[in-house]
Short mmCIF file of C-alpha atoms and ligand atoms in Angstrom, two decimals:
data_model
loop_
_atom_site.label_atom_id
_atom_site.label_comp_id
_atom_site.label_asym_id
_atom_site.label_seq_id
_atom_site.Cartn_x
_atom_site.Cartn_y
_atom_site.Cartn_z
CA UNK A 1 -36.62 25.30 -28.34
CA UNK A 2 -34.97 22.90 -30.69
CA UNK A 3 -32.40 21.23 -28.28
CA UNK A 4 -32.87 18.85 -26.29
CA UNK A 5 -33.84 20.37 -22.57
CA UNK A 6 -34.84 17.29 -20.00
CA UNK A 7 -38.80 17.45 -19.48
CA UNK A 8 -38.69 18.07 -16.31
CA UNK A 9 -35.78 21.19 -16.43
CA UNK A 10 -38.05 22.68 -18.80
CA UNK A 11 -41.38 22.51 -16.65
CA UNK A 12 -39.13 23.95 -14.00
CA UNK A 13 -38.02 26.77 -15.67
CA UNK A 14 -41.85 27.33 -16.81
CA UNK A 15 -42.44 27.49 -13.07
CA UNK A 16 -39.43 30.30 -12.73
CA UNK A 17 -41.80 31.65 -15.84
CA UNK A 18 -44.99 32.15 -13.71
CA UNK A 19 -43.09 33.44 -10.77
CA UNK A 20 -41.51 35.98 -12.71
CA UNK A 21 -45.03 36.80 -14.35
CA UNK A 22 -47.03 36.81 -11.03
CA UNK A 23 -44.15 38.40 -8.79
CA UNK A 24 -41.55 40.20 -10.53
CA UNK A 25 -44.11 41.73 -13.58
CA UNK A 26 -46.51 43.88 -11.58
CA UNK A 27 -43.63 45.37 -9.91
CA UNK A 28 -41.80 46.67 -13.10
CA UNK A 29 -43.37 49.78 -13.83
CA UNK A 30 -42.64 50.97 -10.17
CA UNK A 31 -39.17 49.91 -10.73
CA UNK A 32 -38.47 51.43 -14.02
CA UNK A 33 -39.41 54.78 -12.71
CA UNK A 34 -37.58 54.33 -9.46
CA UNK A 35 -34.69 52.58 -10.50
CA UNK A 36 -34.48 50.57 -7.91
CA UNK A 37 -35.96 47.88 -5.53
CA UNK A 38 -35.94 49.04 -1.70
CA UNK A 39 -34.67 46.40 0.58
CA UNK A 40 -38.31 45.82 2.06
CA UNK A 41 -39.40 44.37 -1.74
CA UNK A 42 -36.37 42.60 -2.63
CA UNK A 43 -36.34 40.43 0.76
CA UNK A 44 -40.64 40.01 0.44
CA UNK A 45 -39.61 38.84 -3.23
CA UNK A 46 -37.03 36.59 -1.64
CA UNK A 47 -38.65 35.35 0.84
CA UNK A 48 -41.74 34.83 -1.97
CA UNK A 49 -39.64 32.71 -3.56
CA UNK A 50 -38.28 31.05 -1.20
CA UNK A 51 -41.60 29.55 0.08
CA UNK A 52 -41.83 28.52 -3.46
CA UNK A 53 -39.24 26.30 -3.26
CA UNK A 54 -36.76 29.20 -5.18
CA UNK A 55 -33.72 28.64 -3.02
CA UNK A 56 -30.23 27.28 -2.83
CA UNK A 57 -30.81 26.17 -6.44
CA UNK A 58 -27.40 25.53 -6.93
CA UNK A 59 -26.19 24.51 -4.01
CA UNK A 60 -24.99 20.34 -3.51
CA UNK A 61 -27.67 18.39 -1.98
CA UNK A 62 -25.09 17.33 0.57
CA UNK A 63 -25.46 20.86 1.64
CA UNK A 64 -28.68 21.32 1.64
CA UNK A 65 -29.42 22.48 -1.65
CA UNK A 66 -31.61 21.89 -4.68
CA UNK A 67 -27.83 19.94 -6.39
CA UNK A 68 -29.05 22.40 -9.67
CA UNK A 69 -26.89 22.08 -12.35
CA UNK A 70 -24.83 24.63 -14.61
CA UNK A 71 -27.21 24.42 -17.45
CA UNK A 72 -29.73 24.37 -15.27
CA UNK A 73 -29.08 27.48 -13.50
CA UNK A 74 -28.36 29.31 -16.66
CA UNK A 75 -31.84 28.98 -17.93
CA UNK A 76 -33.20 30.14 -14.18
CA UNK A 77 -31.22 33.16 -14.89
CA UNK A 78 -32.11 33.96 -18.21
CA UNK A 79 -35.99 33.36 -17.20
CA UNK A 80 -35.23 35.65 -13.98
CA UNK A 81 -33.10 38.56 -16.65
CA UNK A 82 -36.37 39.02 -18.71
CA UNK A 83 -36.90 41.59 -15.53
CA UNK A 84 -34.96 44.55 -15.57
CA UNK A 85 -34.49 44.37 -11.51
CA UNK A 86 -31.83 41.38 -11.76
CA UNK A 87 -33.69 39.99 -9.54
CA UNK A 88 -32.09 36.50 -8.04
CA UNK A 89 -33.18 33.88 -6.27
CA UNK A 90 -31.23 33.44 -2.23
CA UNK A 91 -29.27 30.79 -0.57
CA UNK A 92 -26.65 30.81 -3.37
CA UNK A 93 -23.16 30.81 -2.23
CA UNK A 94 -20.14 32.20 -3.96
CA UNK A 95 -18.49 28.48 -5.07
CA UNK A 96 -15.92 29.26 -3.68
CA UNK A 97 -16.88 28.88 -0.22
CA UNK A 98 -16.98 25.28 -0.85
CA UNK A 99 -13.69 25.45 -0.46
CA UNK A 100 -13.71 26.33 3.45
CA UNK A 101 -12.35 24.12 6.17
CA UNK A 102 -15.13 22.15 8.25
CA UNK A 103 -15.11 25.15 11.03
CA UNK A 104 -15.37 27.96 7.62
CA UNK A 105 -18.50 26.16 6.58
CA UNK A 106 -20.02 26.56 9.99
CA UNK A 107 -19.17 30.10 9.80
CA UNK A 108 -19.56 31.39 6.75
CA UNK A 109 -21.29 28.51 4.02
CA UNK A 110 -24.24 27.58 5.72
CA UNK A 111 -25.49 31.00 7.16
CA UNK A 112 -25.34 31.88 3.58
CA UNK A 113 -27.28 28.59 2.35
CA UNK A 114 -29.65 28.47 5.22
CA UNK A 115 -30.05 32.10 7.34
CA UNK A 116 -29.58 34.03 3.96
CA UNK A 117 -26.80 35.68 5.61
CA UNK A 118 -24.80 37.50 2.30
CA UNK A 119 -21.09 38.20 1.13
CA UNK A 120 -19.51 39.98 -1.52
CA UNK A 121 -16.28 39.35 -3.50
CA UNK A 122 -13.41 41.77 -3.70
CA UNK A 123 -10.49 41.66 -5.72
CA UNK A 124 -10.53 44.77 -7.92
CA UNK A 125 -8.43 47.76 -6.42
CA UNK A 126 -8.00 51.53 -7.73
CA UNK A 127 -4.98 50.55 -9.42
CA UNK A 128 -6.27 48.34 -11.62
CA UNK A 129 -8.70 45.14 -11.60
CA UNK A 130 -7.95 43.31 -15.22
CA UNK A 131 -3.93 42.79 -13.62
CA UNK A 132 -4.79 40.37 -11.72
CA UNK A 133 -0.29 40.00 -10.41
CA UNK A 134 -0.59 43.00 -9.74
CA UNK A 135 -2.61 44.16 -6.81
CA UNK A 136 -1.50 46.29 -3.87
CA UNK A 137 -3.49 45.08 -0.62
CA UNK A 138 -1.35 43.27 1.45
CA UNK A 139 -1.50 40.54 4.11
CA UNK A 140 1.51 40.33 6.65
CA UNK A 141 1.73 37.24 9.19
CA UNK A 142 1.77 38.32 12.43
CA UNK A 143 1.69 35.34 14.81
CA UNK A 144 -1.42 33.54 14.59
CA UNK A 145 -2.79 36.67 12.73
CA UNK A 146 -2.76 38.52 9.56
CA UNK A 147 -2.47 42.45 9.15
CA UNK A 148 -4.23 43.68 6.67
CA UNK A 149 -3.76 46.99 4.72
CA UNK A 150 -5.00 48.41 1.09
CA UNK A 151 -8.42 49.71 -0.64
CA UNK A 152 -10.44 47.22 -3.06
CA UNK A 153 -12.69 49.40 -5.31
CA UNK A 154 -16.35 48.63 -7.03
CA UNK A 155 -17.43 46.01 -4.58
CA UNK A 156 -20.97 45.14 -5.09
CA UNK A 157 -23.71 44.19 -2.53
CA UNK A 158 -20.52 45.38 0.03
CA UNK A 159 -23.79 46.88 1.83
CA UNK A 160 -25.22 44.13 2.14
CA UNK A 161 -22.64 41.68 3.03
CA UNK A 162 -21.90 39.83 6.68
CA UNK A 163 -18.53 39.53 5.21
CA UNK A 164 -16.53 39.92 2.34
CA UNK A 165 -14.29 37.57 0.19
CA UNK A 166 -11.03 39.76 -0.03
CA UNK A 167 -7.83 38.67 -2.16
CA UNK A 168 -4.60 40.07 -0.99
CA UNK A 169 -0.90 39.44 -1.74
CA UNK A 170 0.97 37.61 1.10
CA UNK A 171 3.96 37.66 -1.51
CA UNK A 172 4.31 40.18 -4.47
CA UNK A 173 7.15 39.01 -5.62
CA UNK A 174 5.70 36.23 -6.87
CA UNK A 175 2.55 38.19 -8.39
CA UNK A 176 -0.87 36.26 -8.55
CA UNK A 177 0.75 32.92 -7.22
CA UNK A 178 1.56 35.29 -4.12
CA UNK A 179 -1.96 36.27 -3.47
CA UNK A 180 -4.03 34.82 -0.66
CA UNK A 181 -7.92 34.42 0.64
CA UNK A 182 -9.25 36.21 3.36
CA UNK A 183 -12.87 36.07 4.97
CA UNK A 184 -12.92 38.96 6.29
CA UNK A 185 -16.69 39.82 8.57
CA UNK A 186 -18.14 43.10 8.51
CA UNK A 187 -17.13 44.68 11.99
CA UNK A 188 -13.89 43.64 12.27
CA UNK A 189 -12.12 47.03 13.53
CA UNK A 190 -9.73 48.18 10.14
CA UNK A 191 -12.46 47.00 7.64
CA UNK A 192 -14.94 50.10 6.18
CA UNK A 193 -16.64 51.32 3.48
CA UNK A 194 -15.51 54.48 2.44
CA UNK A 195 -17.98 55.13 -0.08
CA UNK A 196 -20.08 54.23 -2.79
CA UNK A 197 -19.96 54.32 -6.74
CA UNK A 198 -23.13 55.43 -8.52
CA UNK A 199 -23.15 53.87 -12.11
CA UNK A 200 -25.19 53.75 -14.86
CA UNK A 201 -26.97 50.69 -14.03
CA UNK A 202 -30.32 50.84 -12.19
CA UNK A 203 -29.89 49.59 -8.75
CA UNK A 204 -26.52 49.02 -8.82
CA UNK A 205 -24.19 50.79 -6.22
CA UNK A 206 -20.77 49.27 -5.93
CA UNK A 207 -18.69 50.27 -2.71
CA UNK A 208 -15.10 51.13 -2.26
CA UNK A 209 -13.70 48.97 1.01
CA UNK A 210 -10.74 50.15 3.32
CA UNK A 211 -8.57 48.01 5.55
CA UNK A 212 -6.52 49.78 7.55
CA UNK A 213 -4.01 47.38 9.57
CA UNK A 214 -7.09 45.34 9.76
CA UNK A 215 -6.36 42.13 11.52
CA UNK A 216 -7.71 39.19 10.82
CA UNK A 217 -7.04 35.36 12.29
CA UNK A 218 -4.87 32.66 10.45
CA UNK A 219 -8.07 30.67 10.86
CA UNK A 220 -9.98 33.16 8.43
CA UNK A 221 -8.08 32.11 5.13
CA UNK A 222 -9.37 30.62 2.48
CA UNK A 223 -7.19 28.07 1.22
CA UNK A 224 -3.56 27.86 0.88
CA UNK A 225 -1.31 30.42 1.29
CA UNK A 226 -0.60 31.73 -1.95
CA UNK A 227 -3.59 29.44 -3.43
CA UNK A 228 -5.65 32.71 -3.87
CA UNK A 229 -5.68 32.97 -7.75
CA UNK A 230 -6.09 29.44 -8.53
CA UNK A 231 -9.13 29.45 -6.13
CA UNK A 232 -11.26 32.31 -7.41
CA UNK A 233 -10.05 30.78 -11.15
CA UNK A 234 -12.42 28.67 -11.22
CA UNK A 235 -15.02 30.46 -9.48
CA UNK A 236 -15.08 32.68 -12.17
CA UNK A 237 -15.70 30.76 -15.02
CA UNK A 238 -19.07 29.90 -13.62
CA UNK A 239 -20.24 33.09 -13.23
CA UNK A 240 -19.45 33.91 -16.81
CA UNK A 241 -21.88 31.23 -17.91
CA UNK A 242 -24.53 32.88 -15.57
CA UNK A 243 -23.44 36.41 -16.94
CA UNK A 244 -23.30 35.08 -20.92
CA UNK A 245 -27.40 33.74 -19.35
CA UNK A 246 -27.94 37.03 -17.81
CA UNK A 247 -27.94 38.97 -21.56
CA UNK A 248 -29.85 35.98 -23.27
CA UNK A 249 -32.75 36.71 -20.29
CA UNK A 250 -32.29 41.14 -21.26
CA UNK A 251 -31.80 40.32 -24.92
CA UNK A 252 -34.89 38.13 -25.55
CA UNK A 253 -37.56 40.41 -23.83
CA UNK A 254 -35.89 42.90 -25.67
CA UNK A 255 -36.79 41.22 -29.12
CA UNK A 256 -40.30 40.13 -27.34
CA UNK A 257 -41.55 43.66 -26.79
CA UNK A 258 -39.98 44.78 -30.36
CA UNK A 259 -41.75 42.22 -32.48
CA UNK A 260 -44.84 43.72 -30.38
CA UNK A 261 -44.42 47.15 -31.11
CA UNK A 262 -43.32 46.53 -34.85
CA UNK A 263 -46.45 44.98 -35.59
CA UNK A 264 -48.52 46.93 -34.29
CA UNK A 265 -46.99 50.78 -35.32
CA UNK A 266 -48.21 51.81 -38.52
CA UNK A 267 -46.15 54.66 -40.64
CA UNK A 268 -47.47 55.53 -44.10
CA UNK A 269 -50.44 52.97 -43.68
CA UNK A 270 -48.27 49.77 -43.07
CA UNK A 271 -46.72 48.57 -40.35
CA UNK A 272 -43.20 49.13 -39.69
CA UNK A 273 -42.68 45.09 -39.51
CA UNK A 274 -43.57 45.56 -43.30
CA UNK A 275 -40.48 47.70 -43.76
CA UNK A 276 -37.19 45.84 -44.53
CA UNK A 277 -35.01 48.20 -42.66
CA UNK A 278 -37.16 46.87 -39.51
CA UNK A 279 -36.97 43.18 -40.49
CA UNK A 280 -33.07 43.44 -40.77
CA UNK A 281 -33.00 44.43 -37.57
CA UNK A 282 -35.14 42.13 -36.04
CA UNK A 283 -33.14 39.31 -38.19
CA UNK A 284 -30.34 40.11 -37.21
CA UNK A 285 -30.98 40.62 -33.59
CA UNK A 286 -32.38 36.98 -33.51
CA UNK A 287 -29.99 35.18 -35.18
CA UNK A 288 -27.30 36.48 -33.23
CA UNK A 289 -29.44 35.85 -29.88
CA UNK A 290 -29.44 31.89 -31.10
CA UNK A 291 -26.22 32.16 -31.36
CA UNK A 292 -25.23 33.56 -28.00
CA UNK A 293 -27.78 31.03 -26.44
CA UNK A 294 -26.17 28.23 -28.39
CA UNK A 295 -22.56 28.79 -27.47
CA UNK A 296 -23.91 29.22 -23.73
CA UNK A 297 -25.61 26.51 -23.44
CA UNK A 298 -22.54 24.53 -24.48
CA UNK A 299 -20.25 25.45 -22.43
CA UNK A 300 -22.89 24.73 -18.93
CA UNK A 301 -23.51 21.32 -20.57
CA UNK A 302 -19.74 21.14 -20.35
CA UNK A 303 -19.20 22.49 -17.56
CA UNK A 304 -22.51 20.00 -15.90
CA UNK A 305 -20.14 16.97 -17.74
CA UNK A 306 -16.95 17.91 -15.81
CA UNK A 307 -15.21 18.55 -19.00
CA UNK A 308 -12.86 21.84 -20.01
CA UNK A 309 -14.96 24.94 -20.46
CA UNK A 310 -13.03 27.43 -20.08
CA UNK A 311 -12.12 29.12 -23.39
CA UNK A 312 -15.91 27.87 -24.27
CA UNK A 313 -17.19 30.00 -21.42
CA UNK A 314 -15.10 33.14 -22.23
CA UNK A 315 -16.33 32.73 -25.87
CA UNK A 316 -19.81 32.49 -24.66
CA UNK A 317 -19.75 36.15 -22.09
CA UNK A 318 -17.50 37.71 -24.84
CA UNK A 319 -20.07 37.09 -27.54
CA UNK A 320 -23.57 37.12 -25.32
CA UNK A 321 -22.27 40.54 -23.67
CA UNK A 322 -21.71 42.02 -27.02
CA UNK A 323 -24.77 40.63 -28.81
CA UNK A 324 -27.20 42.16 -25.83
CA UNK A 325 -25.70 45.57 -26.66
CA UNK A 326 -26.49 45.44 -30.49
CA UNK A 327 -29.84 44.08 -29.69
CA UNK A 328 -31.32 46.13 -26.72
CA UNK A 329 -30.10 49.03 -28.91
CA UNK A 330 -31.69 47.50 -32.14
CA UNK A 331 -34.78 47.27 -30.05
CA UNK A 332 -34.37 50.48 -28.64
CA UNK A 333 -34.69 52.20 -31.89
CA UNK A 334 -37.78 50.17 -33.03
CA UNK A 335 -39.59 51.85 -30.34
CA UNK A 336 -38.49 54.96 -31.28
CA UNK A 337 -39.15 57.40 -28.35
CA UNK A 338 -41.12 55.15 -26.63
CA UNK A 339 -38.07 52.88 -26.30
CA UNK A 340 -35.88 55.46 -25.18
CA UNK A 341 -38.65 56.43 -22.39
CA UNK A 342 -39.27 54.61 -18.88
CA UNK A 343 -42.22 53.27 -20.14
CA UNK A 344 -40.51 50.39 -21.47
CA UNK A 345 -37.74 48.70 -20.05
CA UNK A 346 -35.29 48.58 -23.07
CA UNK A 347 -33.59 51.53 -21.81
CA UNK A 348 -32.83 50.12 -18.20
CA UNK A 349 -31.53 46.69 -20.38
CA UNK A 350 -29.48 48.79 -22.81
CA UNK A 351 -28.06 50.62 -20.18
CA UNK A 352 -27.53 47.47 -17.73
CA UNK A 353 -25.63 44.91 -20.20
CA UNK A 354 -23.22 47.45 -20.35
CA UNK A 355 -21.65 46.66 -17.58
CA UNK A 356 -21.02 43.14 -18.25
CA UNK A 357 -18.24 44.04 -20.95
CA UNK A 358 -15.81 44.97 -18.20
CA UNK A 359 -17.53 42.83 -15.42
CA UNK A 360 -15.75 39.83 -14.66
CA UNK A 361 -12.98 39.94 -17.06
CA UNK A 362 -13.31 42.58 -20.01
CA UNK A 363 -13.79 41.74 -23.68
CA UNK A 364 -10.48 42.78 -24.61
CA UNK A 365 -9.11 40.44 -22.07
CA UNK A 366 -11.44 37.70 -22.64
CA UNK A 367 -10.03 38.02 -26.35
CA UNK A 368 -6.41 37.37 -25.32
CA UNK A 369 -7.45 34.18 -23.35
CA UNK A 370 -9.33 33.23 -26.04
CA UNK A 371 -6.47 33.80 -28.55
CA UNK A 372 -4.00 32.97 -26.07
CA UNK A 373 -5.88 28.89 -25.79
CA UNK A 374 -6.00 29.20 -29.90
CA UNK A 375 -2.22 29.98 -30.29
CA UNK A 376 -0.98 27.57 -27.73
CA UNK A 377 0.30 30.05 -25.65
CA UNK A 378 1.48 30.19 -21.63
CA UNK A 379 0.30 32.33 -19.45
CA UNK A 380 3.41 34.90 -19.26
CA UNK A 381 2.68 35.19 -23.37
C1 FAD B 1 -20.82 47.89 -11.61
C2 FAD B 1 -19.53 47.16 -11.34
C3 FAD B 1 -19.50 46.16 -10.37
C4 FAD B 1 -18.29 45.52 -10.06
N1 FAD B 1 -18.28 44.58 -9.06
C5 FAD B 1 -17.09 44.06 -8.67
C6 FAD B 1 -17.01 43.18 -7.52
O1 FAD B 1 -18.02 42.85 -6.90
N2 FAD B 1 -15.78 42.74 -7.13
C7 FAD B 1 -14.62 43.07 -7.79
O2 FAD B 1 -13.56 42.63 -7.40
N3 FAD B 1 -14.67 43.88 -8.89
C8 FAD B 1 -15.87 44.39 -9.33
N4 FAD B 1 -15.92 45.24 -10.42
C9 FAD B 1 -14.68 45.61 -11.07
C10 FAD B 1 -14.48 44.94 -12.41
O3 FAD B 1 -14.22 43.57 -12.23
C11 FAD B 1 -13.32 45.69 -13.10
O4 FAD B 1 -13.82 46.97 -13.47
C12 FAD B 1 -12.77 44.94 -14.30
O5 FAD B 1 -12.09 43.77 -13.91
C13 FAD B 1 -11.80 45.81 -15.11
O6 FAD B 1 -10.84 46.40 -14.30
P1 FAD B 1 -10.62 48.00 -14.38
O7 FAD B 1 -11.92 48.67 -14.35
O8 FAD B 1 -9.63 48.35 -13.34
O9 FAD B 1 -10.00 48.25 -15.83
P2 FAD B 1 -8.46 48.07 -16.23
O10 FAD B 1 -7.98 46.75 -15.82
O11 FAD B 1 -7.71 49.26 -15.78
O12 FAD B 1 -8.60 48.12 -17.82
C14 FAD B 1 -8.92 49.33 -18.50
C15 FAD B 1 -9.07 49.03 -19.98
O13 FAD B 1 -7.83 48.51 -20.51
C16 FAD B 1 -8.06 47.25 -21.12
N5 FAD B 1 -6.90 46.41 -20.87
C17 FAD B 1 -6.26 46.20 -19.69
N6 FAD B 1 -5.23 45.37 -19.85
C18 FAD B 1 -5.22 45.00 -21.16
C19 FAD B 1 -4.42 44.13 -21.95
N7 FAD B 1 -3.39 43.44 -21.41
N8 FAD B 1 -4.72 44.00 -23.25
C20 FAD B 1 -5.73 44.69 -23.81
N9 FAD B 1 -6.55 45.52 -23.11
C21 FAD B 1 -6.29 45.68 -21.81
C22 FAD B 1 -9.29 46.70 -20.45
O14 FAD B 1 -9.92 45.72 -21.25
C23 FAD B 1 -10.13 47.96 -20.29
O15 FAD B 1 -10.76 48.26 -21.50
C24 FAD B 1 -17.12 45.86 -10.77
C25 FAD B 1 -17.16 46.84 -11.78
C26 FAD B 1 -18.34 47.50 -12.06
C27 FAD B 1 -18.34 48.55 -13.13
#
């Protein structure tokens, strides 16, 4: 690498390196095939890991954590992404739990940081999920109590979760400065998962979630009434720096095992790396994987200086997400049938950056806000 990555972030990310290589590697073949981890592997891998010192990377050392960085935890990621199982490391909360009260953390941020207890986030609903004014669960006072009613669609890890981070409107006529935070724990009588999505990505099973006059205590929201929106805002922008480090991760092993194969398959007694239509390719799938990594890497070192990185960030998913689908399918077609078969994992990448074109924010509306920031324009533009 060219840039300038502190000595000791990059012999930490080498040790991410070997973990993947020792842990994660001998595994693959069994998960290609399978599609999946079962939960016995995932939590030995976790709790591998975790004995390694892999946990609560980005959590504040005032919490408890490892105090990692944004940059920092983008090139975990990417290391972690060269494995098709999306495998990440535990302890991590959703940011926006730092937000709780002192009596929320107790609750709900340190179980997560310290007795790997899990959540999940859920804001998308059948009607829609890029509209953010206009969703249709609702949240009625009731005394010291809220009432709860509506469905939130393609919640993932909702399995998993002790509890899940649910946005509702308290007030629709004033659309998403009306909508409000709940933590709402699995068990609560009116909360269920009514069933589950299969999608095209390997080991990914997103759940549909019912409330159903589900009540829930004053002392269970997040934040200020109304305050919903502007809390999860900024949540979001740094998981599109981990997503934009997600595809780098997919994209580069992508190119790794195609340089491989390229030199090494011979057609009419050369090569195919001989053959221009295979360097073009390859070319092109590099340059545009630099370029991806470059705006990334920009907008975490932003982000890790406290300065604006928010139209940086949406430029950096919008372009990474879209540059890991040309190149895993580049790749893909190097192989030939081989890269189209289970034997490789191009086909489980190709198929699992797909996802991350509608996944937290879609392209299309990643473009307006990018536009939008260009133009000068307000948000009702
Ligand atoms: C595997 C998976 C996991 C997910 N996990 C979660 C989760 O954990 N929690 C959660 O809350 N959600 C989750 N989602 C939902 C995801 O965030 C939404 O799918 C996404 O926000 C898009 O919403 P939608 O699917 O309703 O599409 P819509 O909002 O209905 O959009 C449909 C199409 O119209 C386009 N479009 C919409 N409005 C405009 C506009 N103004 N201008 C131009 N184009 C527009 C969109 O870009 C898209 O192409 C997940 C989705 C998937 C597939």
């Amino acid at each position: 690498m060219d840039y300038s990555i502190p000595p000791e972030l990059a012999m930490f990310v080498d040790s991410v390196r070997q973990f993947r290589e020792k842990e994660l590697m001998p595994l693959e073949h069994e998960f290609l095939i399978k599609g999946s981890f079962d939960a016995k592997t995932r939590t030995e891998l976790e709790e591998k890991a975790r004995r390694q010192g892999f946990w609560a990377l980005e959590v504040p050392e005032e919490y408890g954590g490892q105090g990692m960085g944004t940059l920092a935890t983008c090139l975990v990621v990417e290391e972690l992404f060269k494995h098709p199982a999306m495998f990440e490391f535990g302890g991590s909360p959703e940011p926006v739990l730092y937000k709780c009260n002192e009596e929320q953390k107790q609750r709900f941020l340190y179980p997560i940081i310290k007795a790997d207890h899990r959540c999940c986030y859920a804001f998308t609903e059948p009607s829609g999920g890029s509209d953010v004014a206009a969703i249709h669960t609702t949240a009625v006072r009731d005394g010291a109590n809220w009432v709860i009613n509506g469905t939130k669609t393609f919640i993932s890890y909702a399995e998993r979760a002790n509890f899940v981070i649910l946005f509702a409107s308290t007030d629709r006529e004033r659309g998403a400065r009306g909508i409000t935070c709940f933590l709402v724990e699995k068990g609560t009588p009116g909360f269920s998962l009514s069933r589950s999505i299969p999608t095209m990505g390997d080991d990914w099973e997103p759940h549909e979630l019912v409330f159903d006059d589900c009540v829930v205590p004053d002392a269970n929201r997040l934040g200020d009434v109304g305050g919903g929106w502007a809390l999860v805002n900024e949540q979001l922008t740094h998981g599109r720096l981990k997503i934009a480090a997600f595809q780098l991760g997919m994209a580069q092993r992508s190119i790794d095992i195609a340089v491989e194969w390229a030199k090494s398959r011979v057609t009419w007694g050369k090569p195919i790396a001989s053959r221009q239509a295979v360097q073009w390719m390859l070319a092109d799938s590099v340059t545009e994987l630099d370029a991806a990594r470059l705006l990334t890497y920009r907008a975490a070192w932003l982000a890790d200086e406290g300065k604006p990185c928010e139209t940086e960030a949406f430029m950096a998913k919008l372009y990474a997400t879209e540059m890991a689908q040309r190149v895993t399918d580049r790749c893909l077609q190097i192989l030939g049938g081989l890269g189209y078969s289970k034997e490789v994992p191009i086909q489980s990448f190709y198929r699992q950056v797909r996802v991350w074109r509608i996944g937290h924010g879609t392209a299309e509306i990643h473009r307006w806000m990018i536009a939008r920031d260009l133009l000068g324009l307000s948000a009702r533009d």
